[in-house]
mmCIF file of C-alpha atoms in Angstrom:
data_model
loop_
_atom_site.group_PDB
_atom_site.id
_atom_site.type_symbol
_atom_site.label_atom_id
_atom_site.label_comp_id
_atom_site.label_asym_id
_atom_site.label_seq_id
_atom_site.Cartn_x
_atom_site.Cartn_y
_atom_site.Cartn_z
ATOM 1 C CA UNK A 1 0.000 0.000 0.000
ATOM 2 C CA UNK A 2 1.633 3.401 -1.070
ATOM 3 C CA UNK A 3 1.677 6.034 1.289
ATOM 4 C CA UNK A 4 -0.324 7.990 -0.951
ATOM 5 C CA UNK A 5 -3.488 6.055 -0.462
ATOM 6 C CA UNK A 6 -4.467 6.724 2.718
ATOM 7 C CA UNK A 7 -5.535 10.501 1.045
ATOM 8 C CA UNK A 8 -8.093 11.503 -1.486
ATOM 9 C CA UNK A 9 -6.778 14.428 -3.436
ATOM 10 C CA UNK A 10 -9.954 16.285 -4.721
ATOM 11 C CA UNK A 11 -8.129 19.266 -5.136
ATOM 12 C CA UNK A 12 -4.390 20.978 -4.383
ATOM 13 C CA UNK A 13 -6.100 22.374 -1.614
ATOM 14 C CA UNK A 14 -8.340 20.174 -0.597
ATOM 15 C CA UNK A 15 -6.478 16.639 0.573
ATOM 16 C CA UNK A 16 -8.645 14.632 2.847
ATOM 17 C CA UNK A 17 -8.112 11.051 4.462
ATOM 18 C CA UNK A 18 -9.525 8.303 2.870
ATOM 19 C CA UNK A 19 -13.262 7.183 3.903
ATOM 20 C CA UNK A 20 -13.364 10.579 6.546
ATOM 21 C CA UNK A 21 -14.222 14.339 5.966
ATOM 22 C CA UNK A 22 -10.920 15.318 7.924
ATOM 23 C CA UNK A 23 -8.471 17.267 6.033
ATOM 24 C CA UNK A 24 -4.974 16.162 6.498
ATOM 25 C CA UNK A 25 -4.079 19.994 7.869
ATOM 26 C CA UNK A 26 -6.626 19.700 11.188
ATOM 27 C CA UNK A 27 -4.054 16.212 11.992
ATOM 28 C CA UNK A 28 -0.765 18.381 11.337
ATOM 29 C CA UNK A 29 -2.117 21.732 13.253
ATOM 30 C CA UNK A 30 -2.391 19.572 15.978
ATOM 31 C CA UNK A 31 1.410 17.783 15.570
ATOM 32 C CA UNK A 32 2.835 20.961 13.848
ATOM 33 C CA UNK A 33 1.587 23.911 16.455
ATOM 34 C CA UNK A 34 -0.272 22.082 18.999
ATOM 35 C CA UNK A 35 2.901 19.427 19.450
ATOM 36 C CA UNK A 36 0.160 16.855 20.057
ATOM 37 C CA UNK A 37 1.173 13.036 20.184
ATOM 38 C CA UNK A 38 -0.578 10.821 17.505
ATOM 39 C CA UNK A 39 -2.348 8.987 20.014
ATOM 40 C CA UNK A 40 -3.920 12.156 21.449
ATOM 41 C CA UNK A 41 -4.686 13.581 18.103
ATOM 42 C CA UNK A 42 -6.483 9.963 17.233
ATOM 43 C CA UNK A 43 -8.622 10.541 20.343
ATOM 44 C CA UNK A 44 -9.534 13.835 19.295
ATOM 45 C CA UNK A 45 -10.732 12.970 15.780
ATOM 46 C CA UNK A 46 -12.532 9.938 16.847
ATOM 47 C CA UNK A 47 -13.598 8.813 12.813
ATOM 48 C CA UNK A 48 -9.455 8.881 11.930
ATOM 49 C CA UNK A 49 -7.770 5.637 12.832
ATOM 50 C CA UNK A 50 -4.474 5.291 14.817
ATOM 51 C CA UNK A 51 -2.739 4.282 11.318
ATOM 52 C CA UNK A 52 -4.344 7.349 9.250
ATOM 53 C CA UNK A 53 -2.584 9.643 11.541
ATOM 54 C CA UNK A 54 0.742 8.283 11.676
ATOM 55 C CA UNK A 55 0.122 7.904 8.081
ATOM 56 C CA UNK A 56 -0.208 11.792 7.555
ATOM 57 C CA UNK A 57 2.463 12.310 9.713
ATOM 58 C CA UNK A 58 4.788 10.763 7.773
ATOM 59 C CA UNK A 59 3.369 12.260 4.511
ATOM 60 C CA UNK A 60 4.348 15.454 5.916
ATOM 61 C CA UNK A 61 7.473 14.242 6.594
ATOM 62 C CA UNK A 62 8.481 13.178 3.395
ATOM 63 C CA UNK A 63 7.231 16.215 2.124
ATOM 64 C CA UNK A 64 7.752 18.835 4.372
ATOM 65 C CA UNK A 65 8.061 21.771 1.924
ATOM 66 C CA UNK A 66 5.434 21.147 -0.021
ATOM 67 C CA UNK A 67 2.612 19.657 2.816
ATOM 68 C CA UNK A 68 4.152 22.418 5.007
ATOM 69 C CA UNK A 69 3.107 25.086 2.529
ATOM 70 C CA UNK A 70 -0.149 23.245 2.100
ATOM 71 C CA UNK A 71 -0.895 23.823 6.129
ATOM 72 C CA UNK A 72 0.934 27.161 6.150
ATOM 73 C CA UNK A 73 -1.692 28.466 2.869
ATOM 74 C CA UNK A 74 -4.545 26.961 5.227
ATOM 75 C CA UNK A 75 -3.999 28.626 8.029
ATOM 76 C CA UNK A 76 -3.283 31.573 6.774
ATOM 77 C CA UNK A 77 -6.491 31.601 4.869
ATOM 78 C CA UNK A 78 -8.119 30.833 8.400
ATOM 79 C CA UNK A 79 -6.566 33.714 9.745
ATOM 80 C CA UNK A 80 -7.870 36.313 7.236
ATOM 81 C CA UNK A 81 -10.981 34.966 6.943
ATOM 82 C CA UNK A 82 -11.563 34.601 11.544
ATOM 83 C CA UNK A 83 -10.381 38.461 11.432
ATOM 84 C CA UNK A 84 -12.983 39.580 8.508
ATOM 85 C CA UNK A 85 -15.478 37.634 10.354
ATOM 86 C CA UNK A 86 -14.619 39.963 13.598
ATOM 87 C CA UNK A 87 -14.683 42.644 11.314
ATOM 88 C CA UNK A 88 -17.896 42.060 9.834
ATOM 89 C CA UNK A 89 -19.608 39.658 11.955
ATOM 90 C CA UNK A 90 -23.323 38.886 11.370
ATOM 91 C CA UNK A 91 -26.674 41.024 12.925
ATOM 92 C CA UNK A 92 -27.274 37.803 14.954
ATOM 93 C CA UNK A 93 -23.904 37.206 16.029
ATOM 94 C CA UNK A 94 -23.956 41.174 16.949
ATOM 95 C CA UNK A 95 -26.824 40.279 19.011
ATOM 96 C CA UNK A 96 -26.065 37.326 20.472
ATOM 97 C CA UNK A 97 -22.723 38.299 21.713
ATOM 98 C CA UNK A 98 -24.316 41.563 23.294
ATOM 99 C CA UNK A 99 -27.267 39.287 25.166
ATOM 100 C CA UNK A 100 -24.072 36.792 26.227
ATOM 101 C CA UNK A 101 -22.546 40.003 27.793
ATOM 102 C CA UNK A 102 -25.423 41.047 29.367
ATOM 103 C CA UNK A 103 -26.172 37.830 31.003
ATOM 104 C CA UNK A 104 -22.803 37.555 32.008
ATOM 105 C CA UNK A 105 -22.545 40.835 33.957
ATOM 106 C CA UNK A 106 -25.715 40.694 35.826
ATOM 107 C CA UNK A 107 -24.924 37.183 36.848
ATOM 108 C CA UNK A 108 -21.524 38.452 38.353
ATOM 109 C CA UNK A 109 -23.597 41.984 39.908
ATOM 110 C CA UNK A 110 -27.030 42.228 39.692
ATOM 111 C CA UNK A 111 -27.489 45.826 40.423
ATOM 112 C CA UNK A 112 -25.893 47.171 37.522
ATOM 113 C CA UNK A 113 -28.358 48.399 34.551
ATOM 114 C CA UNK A 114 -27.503 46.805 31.375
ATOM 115 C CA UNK A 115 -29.704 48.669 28.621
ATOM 116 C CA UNK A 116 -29.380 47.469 25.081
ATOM 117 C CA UNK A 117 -29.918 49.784 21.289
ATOM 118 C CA UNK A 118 -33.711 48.308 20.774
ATOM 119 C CA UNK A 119 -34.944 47.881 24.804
ATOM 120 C CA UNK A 120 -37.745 50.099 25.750
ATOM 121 C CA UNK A 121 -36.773 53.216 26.734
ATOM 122 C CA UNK A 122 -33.558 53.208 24.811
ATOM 123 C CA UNK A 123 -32.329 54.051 21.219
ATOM 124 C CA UNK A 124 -34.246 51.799 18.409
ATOM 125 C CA UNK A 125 -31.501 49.579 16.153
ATOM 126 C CA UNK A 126 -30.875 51.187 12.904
ATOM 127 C CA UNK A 127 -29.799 54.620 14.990
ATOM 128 C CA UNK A 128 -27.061 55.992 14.187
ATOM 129 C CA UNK A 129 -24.241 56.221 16.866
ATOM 130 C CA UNK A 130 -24.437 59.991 17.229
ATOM 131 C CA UNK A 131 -27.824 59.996 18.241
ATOM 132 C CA UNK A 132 -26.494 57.185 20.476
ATOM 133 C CA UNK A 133 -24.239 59.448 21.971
ATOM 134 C CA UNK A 134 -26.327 62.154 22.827
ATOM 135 C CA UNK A 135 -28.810 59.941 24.046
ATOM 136 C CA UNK A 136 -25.636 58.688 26.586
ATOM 137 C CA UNK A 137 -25.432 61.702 27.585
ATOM 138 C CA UNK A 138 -28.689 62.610 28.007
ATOM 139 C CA UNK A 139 -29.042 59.561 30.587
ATOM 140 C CA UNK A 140 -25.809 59.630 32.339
ATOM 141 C CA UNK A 141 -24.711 56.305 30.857
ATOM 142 C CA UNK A 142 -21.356 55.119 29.662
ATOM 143 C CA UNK A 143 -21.514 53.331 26.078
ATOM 144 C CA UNK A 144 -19.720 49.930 25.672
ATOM 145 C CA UNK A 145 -19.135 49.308 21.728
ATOM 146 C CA UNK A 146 -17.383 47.027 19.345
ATOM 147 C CA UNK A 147 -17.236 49.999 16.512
ATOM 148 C CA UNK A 148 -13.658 50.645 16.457
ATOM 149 C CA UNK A 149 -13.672 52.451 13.323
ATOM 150 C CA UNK A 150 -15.959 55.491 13.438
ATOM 151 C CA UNK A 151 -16.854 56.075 16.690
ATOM 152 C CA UNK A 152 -13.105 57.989 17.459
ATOM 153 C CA UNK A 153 -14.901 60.630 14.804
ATOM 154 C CA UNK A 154 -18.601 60.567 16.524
ATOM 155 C CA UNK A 155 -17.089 61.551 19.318
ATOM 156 C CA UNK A 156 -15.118 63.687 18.222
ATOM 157 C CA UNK A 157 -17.856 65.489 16.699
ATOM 158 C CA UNK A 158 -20.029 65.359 19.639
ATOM 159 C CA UNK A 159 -17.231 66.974 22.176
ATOM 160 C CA UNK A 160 -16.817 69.877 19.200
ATOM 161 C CA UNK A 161 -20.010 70.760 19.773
ATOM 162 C CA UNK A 162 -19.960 71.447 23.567
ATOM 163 C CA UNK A 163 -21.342 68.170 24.259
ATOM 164 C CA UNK A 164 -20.239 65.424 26.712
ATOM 165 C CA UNK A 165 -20.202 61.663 27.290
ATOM 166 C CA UNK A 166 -19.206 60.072 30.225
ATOM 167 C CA UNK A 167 -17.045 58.115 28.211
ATOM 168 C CA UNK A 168 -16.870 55.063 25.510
ATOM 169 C CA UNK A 169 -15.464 51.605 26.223
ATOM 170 C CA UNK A 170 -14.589 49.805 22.927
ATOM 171 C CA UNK A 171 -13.837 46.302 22.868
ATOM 172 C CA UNK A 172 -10.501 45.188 21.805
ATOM 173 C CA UNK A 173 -10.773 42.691 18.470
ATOM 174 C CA UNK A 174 -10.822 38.701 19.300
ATOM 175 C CA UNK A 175 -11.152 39.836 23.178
ATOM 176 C CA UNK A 176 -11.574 37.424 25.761
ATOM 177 C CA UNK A 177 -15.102 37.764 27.017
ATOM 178 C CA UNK A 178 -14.060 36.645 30.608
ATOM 179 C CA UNK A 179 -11.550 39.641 30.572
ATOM 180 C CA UNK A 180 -14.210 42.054 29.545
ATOM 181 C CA UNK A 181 -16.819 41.078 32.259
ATOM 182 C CA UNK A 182 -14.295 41.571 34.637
ATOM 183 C CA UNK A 183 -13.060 44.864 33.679
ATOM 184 C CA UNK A 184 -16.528 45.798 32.907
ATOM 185 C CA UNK A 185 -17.360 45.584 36.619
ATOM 186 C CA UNK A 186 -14.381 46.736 37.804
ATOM 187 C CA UNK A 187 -15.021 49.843 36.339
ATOM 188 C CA UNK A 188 -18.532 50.091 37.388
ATOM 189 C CA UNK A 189 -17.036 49.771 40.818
ATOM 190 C CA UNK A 190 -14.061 51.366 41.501
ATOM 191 C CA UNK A 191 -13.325 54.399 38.811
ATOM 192 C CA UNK A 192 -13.612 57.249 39.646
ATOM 193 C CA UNK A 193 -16.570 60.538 38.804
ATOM 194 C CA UNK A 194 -15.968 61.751 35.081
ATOM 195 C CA UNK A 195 -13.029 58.456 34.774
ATOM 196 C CA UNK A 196 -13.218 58.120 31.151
ATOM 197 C CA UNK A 197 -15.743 61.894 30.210
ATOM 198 C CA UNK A 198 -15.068 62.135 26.079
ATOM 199 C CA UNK A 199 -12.671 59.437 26.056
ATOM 200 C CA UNK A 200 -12.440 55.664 24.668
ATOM 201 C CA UNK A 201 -10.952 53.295 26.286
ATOM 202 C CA UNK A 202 -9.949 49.923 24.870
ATOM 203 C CA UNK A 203 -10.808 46.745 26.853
ATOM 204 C CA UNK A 204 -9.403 45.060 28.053
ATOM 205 C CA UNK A 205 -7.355 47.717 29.513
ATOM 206 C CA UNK A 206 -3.982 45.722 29.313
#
């Protein structure tokens, strides 16, 4: 049996083990970056047989420029396409990350008021962030955002025209959620009167 057989080659950048839908790049990430033992990587893909994985180890092996180009073309495609996804991530993503968040803090303090763009009382979606802004302002609250683009010029904007905010928290790209609940509160807590008035702050802090 060649060593080739244990693959199907549908396309140059598509090489899968035979009878599976595993592509031979999710066995080397995990012997490649992860350093993962082929026993623990055949426990982790549970349809890929001891003998498949040693088998695409060695492939690699034996062909270490070219498979290692293979996996290096992958992952980099991975990469670009994770941070356009953070960088354009769906309405219901959006939304289910900001009800996750909310959850999360009152769990951890339950007297804090978590208001949301579309809950009664507060901004419909669709509005645009300087009417957000002034509408902060308006109720003494301090906005936590993901728009890292624009929102530097809103405010910017809003402070020229003799208007205040008691300040913008924008969350840092691919942050960890734990992090941000904790600073979140933190800052709640313990910062000080007019902390972060017309400023943004990235979060986590550090």
């Amino acid at each position: 049996m060649q060593l080739e057989d244990y693959f199907e080659f549908l396309t140059p950048e598509d090489i899968r083990i035979k009878g599976t839908r595993v592509g031979i790049e999710h066995i080397l990430y995990e012997y490649i970056h992860r350093c993962q033992t082929p026993e623990a990587i055949a426990q982790k893909f549970r349809t890929v047989t001891m003998a498949q994985v040693y088998a695409t180890i060695l492939y690699y092996l034996e062909n270490t420029k070219t498979v290692g180009k293979y996996v290096g073309d992958w992952l980099e495609y991975c990469l670009k396409a994770e941070a356009e996804y953070d960088r354009n991530p769906s309405p219901f993503v959006l939304k289910m990350r900001q009800i996750k968040y909310r959850v999360q803090l009152l769990y951890h303090q339950s007297d804090l008021v978590v208001l949301m763009v579309g809950d009664e009382g507060v901004p419909p979606k669709g509005t645009k962030d300087p009417e957000i802004l002034c509408w902060c302002e308006d109720n003494n609250f301090i906005l936590v955002t993901n728009n890292r683009r624009s929102m530097p010029v809103h405010l910017s904007d809003h402070t020229a025209e003799g208007r205040h905010v008691l300040g913008i928290l924008t969350i840092r790209l691919n942050a960890d959620m734990g992090k941000v609940i904790d600073e979140l509160i933190e800052i709640a807590g313990a910062s000080f009167e007019n902390e972060y008035q017309d400023r943004i702050e990235f979060i986590p802090l550090n």
